[in-house]
XYZ file of C-alpha atoms in Angstrom:
299
model
C 0.000 0.000 0.000
C 1.372 3.410 -0.992
C 1.808 6.276 1.430
C -1.176 8.651 1.295
C -1.365 12.404 1.812
C -3.558 11.764 4.851
C -0.855 9.543 6.400
C 1.805 12.200 5.848
C -0.437 14.879 7.362
C -1.177 12.825 10.470
C 2.498 11.976 10.997
C 3.500 15.611 10.541
C 0.874 16.858 13.013
C 2.076 14.365 15.612
C 5.800 14.917 15.251
C 6.390 18.366 13.808
C 8.752 16.824 11.246
C 8.957 18.114 7.677
C 6.717 16.777 4.919
C 9.529 15.029 3.032
C 10.941 13.513 6.226
C 7.470 12.184 7.072
C 7.112 10.668 3.609
C 10.525 9.010 3.831
C 9.766 7.650 7.302
C 6.456 6.162 6.183
C 8.071 4.542 3.171
C 10.768 3.128 5.450
C 8.226 1.365 7.688
C 5.689 0.369 5.017
C 3.158 3.028 6.016
C 2.905 2.125 9.714
C 2.276 5.514 11.371
C 3.191 4.421 14.909
C 6.453 2.919 13.662
C 7.118 6.090 11.662
C 6.664 8.230 14.787
C 9.267 6.128 16.591
C 11.587 6.182 13.565
C 11.528 9.994 13.416
C 12.134 10.299 17.151
C 15.035 7.869 16.993
C 16.594 9.926 14.217
C 16.050 13.126 16.178
C 13.678 14.538 13.549
C 10.608 14.785 15.766
C 10.218 17.430 18.415
C 7.732 15.258 20.286
C 5.426 12.321 19.707
C 1.936 12.365 21.085
C -0.884 9.936 20.625
C -3.032 12.679 19.106
C -2.088 15.847 17.302
C -3.312 19.011 18.959
C -4.746 20.807 15.954
C -7.121 23.761 16.173
C -10.865 23.440 16.666
C -13.241 25.826 18.343
C -15.844 25.727 21.074
C -15.797 25.674 24.856
C -14.778 23.481 27.759
C -17.185 23.924 30.677
C -16.800 22.927 34.338
C -19.640 22.259 36.756
C -19.066 21.270 40.406
C -21.780 20.824 43.037
C -21.803 23.087 46.106
C -20.622 20.250 48.358
C -17.803 19.422 45.867
C -18.891 15.780 45.721
C -20.003 15.717 42.097
C -18.619 17.393 38.999
C -18.651 17.402 35.209
C -16.109 18.560 32.635
C -17.530 18.828 29.108
C -16.278 19.898 25.676
C -18.721 21.258 23.106
C -17.326 22.174 19.683
C -18.304 24.855 17.207
C -16.811 25.677 13.822
C -15.478 29.140 14.670
C -14.210 31.065 17.643
C -16.777 33.743 16.791
C -19.597 31.325 17.634
C -17.761 30.095 20.728
C -18.087 33.665 22.051
C -21.781 33.840 21.148
C -24.107 34.216 24.161
C -26.552 31.624 22.823
C -23.785 29.074 22.316
C -22.371 29.701 25.783
C -25.847 29.318 27.301
C -26.262 26.007 25.450
C -22.913 24.726 26.781
C -23.908 25.689 30.331
C -27.244 23.911 29.921
C -25.558 20.772 28.557
C -23.220 20.835 31.555
C -26.209 21.081 33.911
C -27.953 18.243 32.075
C -24.872 16.055 32.511
C -24.885 16.754 36.249
C -28.357 15.193 36.383
C -27.663 12.389 33.907
C -26.306 8.921 34.655
C -25.219 8.146 31.092
C -21.523 7.470 30.483
C -21.365 7.856 26.690
C -22.072 10.823 24.436
C -24.519 8.865 22.271
C -26.529 7.819 25.315
C -26.672 11.411 26.541
C -27.833 12.661 23.151
C -30.762 10.212 23.255
C -31.876 11.312 26.732
C -34.857 13.558 27.379
C -33.687 17.165 27.833
C -33.589 18.151 31.500
C -35.522 21.370 30.833
C -38.189 19.809 28.623
C -38.688 16.053 28.438
C -40.641 16.367 25.195
C -37.358 16.722 23.295
C -34.006 14.952 23.412
C -30.560 16.444 23.955
C -29.795 15.739 20.307
C -32.890 17.682 19.209
C -31.897 20.638 21.385
C -28.441 20.687 19.780
C -29.957 20.463 16.272
C -32.236 23.400 17.058
C -29.189 25.382 18.203
C -27.396 24.515 14.947
C -30.346 25.857 12.954
C -30.493 29.000 15.093
C -26.761 29.773 15.261
C -25.874 28.633 11.756
C -22.859 26.442 12.543
C -22.307 22.795 13.273
C -22.262 22.132 17.033
C -20.993 18.917 18.571
C -21.115 17.489 22.093
C -17.709 15.876 21.842
C -16.854 14.402 25.252
C -17.405 14.693 28.979
C -16.124 13.372 32.273
C -18.390 13.009 35.295
C -16.905 12.309 38.726
C -18.609 11.505 42.029
C -16.391 11.232 45.081
C -16.183 10.604 48.808
C -13.420 13.214 48.834
C -13.819 16.540 47.076
C -13.497 18.079 43.617
C -11.740 21.184 42.420
C -11.322 22.553 38.928
C -10.023 25.323 36.744
C -10.991 26.871 33.403
C -8.219 28.569 31.430
C -8.373 31.103 28.583
C -12.130 31.514 28.731
C -12.862 27.854 28.115
C -9.976 26.729 25.902
C -8.668 24.367 28.618
C -10.523 22.813 31.535
C -9.358 20.669 34.445
C -11.271 18.598 36.998
C -9.321 17.145 39.949
C -10.466 14.616 42.552
C -8.831 14.912 45.969
C -9.027 12.451 48.857
C -10.325 13.288 52.357
C -12.515 16.287 53.186
C -12.406 19.802 51.785
C -11.479 22.765 53.957
C -11.146 26.402 52.960
C -7.460 26.254 53.943
C -6.903 23.775 51.110
C -8.711 25.816 48.460
C -5.735 27.785 47.158
C -3.473 24.741 46.873
C -6.258 22.764 45.172
C -6.689 25.576 42.656
C -2.930 25.819 42.135
C -2.725 22.083 41.389
C -5.573 22.384 38.873
C -3.793 25.361 37.259
C -0.561 23.336 37.153
C -2.353 20.558 35.270
C -3.815 23.085 32.833
C -0.403 24.626 32.167
C 1.922 21.594 32.180
C -0.430 18.894 30.864
C 0.769 15.742 32.676
C -0.239 12.478 31.034
C -0.320 10.321 34.171
C -0.853 10.696 37.917
C 2.235 8.743 39.050
C 4.697 6.042 37.974
C 2.230 3.269 38.722
C -0.197 4.845 36.253
C 2.238 4.645 33.319
C 1.504 1.571 31.215
C 4.293 -0.879 30.481
C 3.897 -0.410 26.721
C 4.682 3.315 27.018
C 7.797 2.594 29.082
C 9.088 -0.040 26.664
C 8.481 2.298 23.727
C 10.446 5.090 25.426
C 13.301 2.709 26.281
C 13.505 1.561 22.669
C 13.593 5.151 21.416
C 16.250 6.214 23.922
C 18.390 3.171 23.113
C 18.234 3.907 19.391
C 19.154 7.531 20.086
C 22.215 6.449 22.088
C 23.319 4.001 19.408
C 22.914 6.675 16.733
C 25.067 9.008 18.836
C 27.767 6.359 19.030
C 27.541 5.691 22.768
C 29.309 2.481 23.947
C 26.805 -0.350 24.240
C 27.921 -1.344 27.761
C 26.754 1.991 29.227
C 23.570 2.432 27.187
C 21.270 0.593 29.623
C 22.421 2.818 32.471
C 21.857 5.959 30.399
C 18.426 4.735 29.333
C 17.366 4.168 32.954
C 18.404 7.723 33.744
C 16.338 8.990 30.829
C 13.328 6.946 31.966
C 13.555 8.560 35.403
C 13.576 11.955 33.699
C 10.629 10.841 31.565
C 8.628 10.229 34.746
C 9.281 13.810 35.884
C 7.931 15.044 32.563
C 4.728 12.999 32.296
C 3.716 12.137 35.889
C 1.863 14.860 37.797
C 3.255 13.970 41.222
C 6.867 14.026 40.007
C 6.679 17.250 38.014
C 8.292 20.425 39.393
C 5.438 22.510 40.766
C 4.569 25.354 38.404
C 4.509 27.939 41.232
C 7.706 26.696 42.900
C 9.948 24.521 40.767
C 12.185 23.730 43.748
C 9.429 21.372 44.907
C 7.488 18.635 43.183
C 3.710 18.511 43.112
C 3.887 15.537 45.494
C 5.876 17.600 48.010
C 3.398 20.489 47.810
C 0.509 18.094 48.404
C 2.261 16.435 51.339
C 2.939 19.809 52.957
C -0.772 20.572 52.838
C -1.959 17.069 53.847
C -3.612 16.569 50.447
C -3.827 13.690 47.982
C -4.845 13.672 44.313
C -6.831 10.584 43.335
C -7.344 11.395 39.638
C -7.595 14.274 37.197
C -9.056 15.059 33.786
C -7.818 17.750 31.404
C -9.660 18.764 28.235
C -8.201 21.160 25.676
C -10.385 22.416 22.857
C -9.621 20.678 19.590
C -7.293 17.934 20.842
C -6.918 15.471 17.976
C -9.421 17.149 15.654
C -7.998 17.427 12.149
C -7.807 20.688 10.242
C -9.273 20.952 6.774
C -7.196 19.186 4.165
C -6.850 22.252 1.898
C -4.157 23.991 3.962
C -1.936 20.931 4.110
C -2.431 20.063 0.453
C -1.470 23.585 -0.555
C 1.662 23.385 1.572
C 2.680 20.052 0.027
C 2.007 21.359 -3.474
C 4.200 24.398 -2.815
C 7.013 22.232 -1.447
C 6.781 19.800 -4.370
C 6.916 22.657 -6.831
C 10.191 23.814 -5.314
C 11.853 20.402 -5.540
């Protein structure tokens, strides 16, 4: 199977590598995108490799937490343009969807869309969204949500007017003395974007993939084989500090880790969710095609 334009685009969005480098990498690994990501990283051509490209899309992330902080919802609703995302009617719809989710027990978007609307059980959530599409004039999509109920307490943070949202579950009971630290931790997650809570949360497949990449990097740099394993272990430890919330330097005081800040305040994070508008949503093909055409013309 030949390498397609779509494959090149996806690889480029995930690695930041050049178009021609992406094409060469895909040809090298018979079109396997995951293998191509690793190949580019091993050759030092990729700035980073993520499971989903973070390309632009519009809309809002909304946060809703009950007064007793025992129940909360984080939801992403997409629109086509930022202009509509700032529209009062769209924002009201997002707030209403968030409130509906607080009352719902459904775990999947499709199930929610088929539910009777919390304000009027004569219509479904899907019908309410379709009516909003007709009224506003743009496609609107309930993309994803996370609902959490806890014996501890919830805290959250919305950044950039709804571009990023975070919902954090803490253990034990909430006190006002813990409010600022809880907010700071949520802000840290918004800013730094950890992938995991701690080392135990990192899956073995991710670790083995990183080890393979680091080993190939060392071999390509000409490092002696007998010291490579030791170097790789050091890099894995650094990897944990980059992707695990509890091991990251705290954004407000990088002399301490998040774990140390939590311990000082007798706090414990049980889980967190971070949504950023447009994560993994592809741009229109025209822009990429034009860029490839321009590059090809110059060859």
